[in-house]
């Protein structure tokens, strides 16, 4: 991929070059090389995409659901046939290690298949009416045109998380990838266009930054907004949606607590929590962002964790190290600021806390896996999402204290609890105020679950029965 401008509009089944004179460079976070220049779609182009989606929707919703499911299964086939090239493109623009990127593509194909399975299960209900010979038929109907707004950390998985549920249920889509990672999405849409026979206009793609997103979600033609991104953007979108009372589904940031109880298998907890912290360089909404360890095992956990974090291999993501770079200078600075502030507030760095010093890391956005101790509940590093490979560790002395600290957050996406006592696990699942609580494991939600944050981590529904919301 050389640095060129690209055909970035997919409207009514046709590729087009944008007439927009603003464009955004897409950088390789490993090398800082410019991969391409991707234009901001103009207002007229957004309107055309909306019109295409609106015109296609009536017929699309009236096709047999099985036909829609079959097309999604064909998309999954195409993705599985092109895992390597799509994954390489994700590595180039996003910086996760190659096997993790391959995992993203195969998981996204699996998610397309999972959503396709709803085709014959879009069930309603029949209840007796109050009049003689009357029955009430409860039908599930599509919303209409959905705006899909996508972040950069899992560009393909989140694209499919918008595309597949919208389409299987009879909606049409106008999607916008993140301005930082539009290239693989463009590539995937090209593969779908070449290999799968969707009717024109059922899905459309426009590129650009936040302003294009804002223009898209505010359009009258939009009946539902499905957005994944950070909390502040989610709030802004919700404010816009309020004008037309447009339905929203928001998947926002997280600050997952990992609680390690006194009877936990410490080696397994260390491995799982660390994986959940360094995967995608700490840039996963469900990453373990803060760790609470029971005082009986704190020393052992901390020692083993610091040791393991110090052994994480950082390097060119194409070579499959444990961890690649952060996505951008902006995200790197955010991580650096969080650690500097924790230090100033009394936090002690046990390992990391800096940019790696070797010459190979002169280019790119690198940060060492970092462990901070002597932190307290009110500190920023415990309260706000870092989205980088930084683990603050705190000690807890009772179950109540663990729950109190974990729930003392404006986020509520996911939580982790490590114990060998089933009763403790069930108490934790009941008391933790999070959309998902995982016991003795971390990352990787199952599609049949319900991925939705509580509190300011989101609203609406995704995966599982949320597919039909
Ligand atoms: P972001 O909010 O900056 O951007 C997300 C998308 O919103 C981009 O496409 C952007 O162009 C668009 N956008 C920006 N302003 C907009 C506006 N006013 N109106 C409409 N669209 C607008 O988020 P990001 O930095 O790309 O992603 C990282 C964040 O996403 C983290 O907070 C992470 O936790 C969260 N995330 C959550 C989940 C989840 O499932 N809950 C999954 C992945 C990422």
PDB file of N, CA and C in Angstrom, residues 72-73 75-77 79-80 103-117 160 164 445-448:
ATOM      1  N   UNK A  72     -24.988 -13.068   4.326  1.00  0.00           N
ATOM      2  CA  UNK A  72     -24.008 -12.877   5.413  1.00  0.00           C
ATOM      3  C   UNK A  72     -23.073 -14.077   5.535  1.00  0.00           C
ATOM      4  N   UNK A  73     -23.609 -15.273   5.326  1.00  0.00           N
ATOM      5  CA  UNK A  73     -22.742 -16.455   5.353  1.00  0.00           C
ATOM      6  C   UNK A  73     -21.718 -16.379   4.216  1.00  0.00           C
ATOM      7  N   UNK A  75     -20.477 -13.615   3.080  1.00  0.00           N
ATOM      8  CA  UNK A  75     -19.477 -12.632   3.530  1.00  0.00           C
ATOM      9  C   UNK A  75     -18.464 -13.327   4.444  1.00  0.00           C
ATOM     10  N   UNK A  76     -18.972 -14.180   5.338  1.00  0.00           N
ATOM     11  CA  UNK A  76     -18.062 -14.899   6.246  1.00  0.00           C
ATOM     12  C   UNK A  76     -17.094 -15.773   5.437  1.00  0.00           C
ATOM     13  N   UNK A  77     -17.609 -16.436   4.398  1.00  0.00           N
ATOM     14  CA  UNK A  77     -16.737 -17.273   3.546  1.00  0.00           C
ATOM     15  C   UNK A  77     -15.629 -16.426   2.930  1.00  0.00           C
ATOM     16  N   UNK A  79     -14.387 -13.621   3.953  1.00  0.00           N
ATOM     17  CA  UNK A  79     -13.409 -13.186   4.961  1.00  0.00           C
ATOM     18  C   UNK A  79     -12.456 -14.326   5.301  1.00  0.00           C
ATOM     19  N   UNK A  80     -13.016 -15.524   5.440  1.00  0.00           N
ATOM     20  CA  UNK A  80     -12.155 -16.658   5.790  1.00  0.00           C
ATOM     21  C   UNK A  80     -11.176 -16.981   4.657  1.00  0.00           C
ATOM     22  N   UNK A 103      -6.753 -13.329  14.187  1.00  0.00           N
ATOM     23  CA  UNK A 103      -7.844 -13.676  15.111  1.00  0.00           C
ATOM     24  C   UNK A 103      -9.015 -12.719  14.967  1.00  0.00           C
ATOM     25  N   UNK A 104      -8.717 -11.430  14.753  1.00  0.00           N
ATOM     26  CA  UNK A 104      -9.809 -10.457  14.574  1.00  0.00           C
ATOM     27  C   UNK A 104     -10.641 -10.806  13.339  1.00  0.00           C
ATOM     28  N   UNK A 105      -9.952 -11.163  12.252  1.00  0.00           N
ATOM     29  CA  UNK A 105     -10.686 -11.449  10.998  1.00  0.00           C
ATOM     30  C   UNK A 105     -11.518 -12.732  11.151  1.00  0.00           C
ATOM     31  N   UNK A 106     -10.923 -13.788  11.730  1.00  0.00           N
ATOM     32  CA  UNK A 106     -11.699 -15.035  11.843  1.00  0.00           C
ATOM     33  C   UNK A 106     -12.847 -14.855  12.839  1.00  0.00           C
ATOM     34  N   UNK A 107     -12.597 -14.083  13.905  1.00  0.00           N
ATOM     35  CA  UNK A 107     -13.681 -13.836  14.873  1.00  0.00           C
ATOM     36  C   UNK A 107     -14.794 -13.030  14.200  1.00  0.00           C
ATOM     37  N   UNK A 108     -14.406 -12.073  13.358  1.00  0.00           N
ATOM     38  CA  UNK A 108     -15.424 -11.254  12.681  1.00  0.00           C
ATOM     39  C   UNK A 108     -16.233 -12.117  11.704  1.00  0.00           C
ATOM     40  N   UNK A 109     -15.563 -13.053  11.026  1.00  0.00           N
ATOM     41  CA  UNK A 109     -16.293 -13.956  10.122  1.00  0.00           C
ATOM     42  C   UNK A 109     -17.273 -14.806  10.942  1.00  0.00           C
ATOM     43  N   UNK A 110     -16.803 -15.263  12.084  1.00  0.00           N
ATOM     44  CA  UNK A 110     -17.654 -16.060  12.978  1.00  0.00           C
ATOM     45  C   UNK A 110     -18.853 -15.226  13.457  1.00  0.00           C
ATOM     46  N   UNK A 111     -18.605 -13.950  13.714  1.00  0.00           N
ATOM     47  CA  UNK A 111     -19.682 -13.057  14.159  1.00  0.00           C
ATOM     48  C   UNK A 111     -20.710 -12.852  13.041  1.00  0.00           C
ATOM     49  N   UNK A 112     -20.224 -12.776  11.800  1.00  0.00           N
ATOM     50  CA  UNK A 112     -21.162 -12.663  10.669  1.00  0.00           C
ATOM     51  C   UNK A 112     -22.040 -13.914  10.611  1.00  0.00           C
ATOM     52  N   UNK A 113     -21.406 -15.086  10.809  1.00  0.00           N
ATOM     53  CA  UNK A 113     -22.182 -16.339  10.798  1.00  0.00           C
ATOM     54  C   UNK A 113     -23.167 -16.389  11.957  1.00  0.00           C
ATOM     55  N   UNK A 114     -22.701 -15.959  13.133  1.00  0.00           N
ATOM     56  CA  UNK A 114     -23.585 -15.969  14.303  1.00  0.00           C
ATOM     57  C   UNK A 114     -24.819 -15.099  14.009  1.00  0.00           C
ATOM     58  N   UNK A 115     -24.598 -13.920  13.458  1.00  0.00           N
ATOM     59  CA  UNK A 115     -25.730 -13.040  13.160  1.00  0.00           C
ATOM     60  C   UNK A 115     -26.636 -13.638  12.083  1.00  0.00           C
ATOM     61  N   UNK A 116     -26.005 -14.312  11.111  1.00  0.00           N
ATOM     62  CA  UNK A 116     -26.806 -14.935  10.053  1.00  0.00           C
ATOM     63  C   UNK A 116     -27.760 -15.978  10.641  1.00  0.00           C
ATOM     64  N   UNK A 117     -27.340 -16.606  11.748  1.00  0.00           N
ATOM     65  CA  UNK A 117     -28.183 -17.638  12.375  1.00  0.00           C
ATOM     66  C   UNK A 117     -29.523 -17.087  12.876  1.00  0.00           C
ATOM     67  N   UNK A 160     -18.172  -5.461  11.366  1.00  0.00           N
ATOM     68  CA  UNK A 160     -19.111  -6.585  11.214  1.00  0.00           C
ATOM     69  C   UNK A 160     -20.173  -6.554  12.317  1.00  0.00           C
ATOM     70  N   UNK A 164     -23.554  -6.863  10.256  1.00  0.00           N
ATOM     71  CA  UNK A 164     -24.290  -8.142  10.219  1.00  0.00           C
ATOM     72  C   UNK A 164     -25.638  -8.068  10.945  1.00  0.00           C
ATOM     73  N   UNK A 445     -15.295 -11.888  24.409  1.00  0.00           N
ATOM     74  CA  UNK A 445     -16.696 -12.130  24.696  1.00  0.00           C
ATOM     75  C   UNK A 445     -17.243 -13.180  23.733  1.00  0.00           C
ATOM     76  N   UNK A 446     -18.280 -13.902  24.173  1.00  0.00           N
ATOM     77  CA  UNK A 446     -18.930 -14.890  23.305  1.00  0.00           C
ATOM     78  C   UNK A 446     -20.125 -14.219  22.654  1.00  0.00           C
ATOM     79  N   UNK A 447     -20.332 -14.522  21.388  1.00  0.00           N
ATOM     80  CA  UNK A 447     -21.384 -13.798  20.639  1.00  0.00           C
ATOM     81  C   UNK A 447     -22.765 -14.036  21.211  1.00  0.00           C
ATOM     82  N   UNK A 448     -22.962 -15.212  21.836  1.00  0.00           N
ATOM     83  CA  UNK A 448     -24.297 -15.499  22.367  1.00  0.00           C
ATOM     84  C   UNK A 448     -24.543 -14.836  23.718  1.00  0.00           C
TER      85      UNK A 448
END
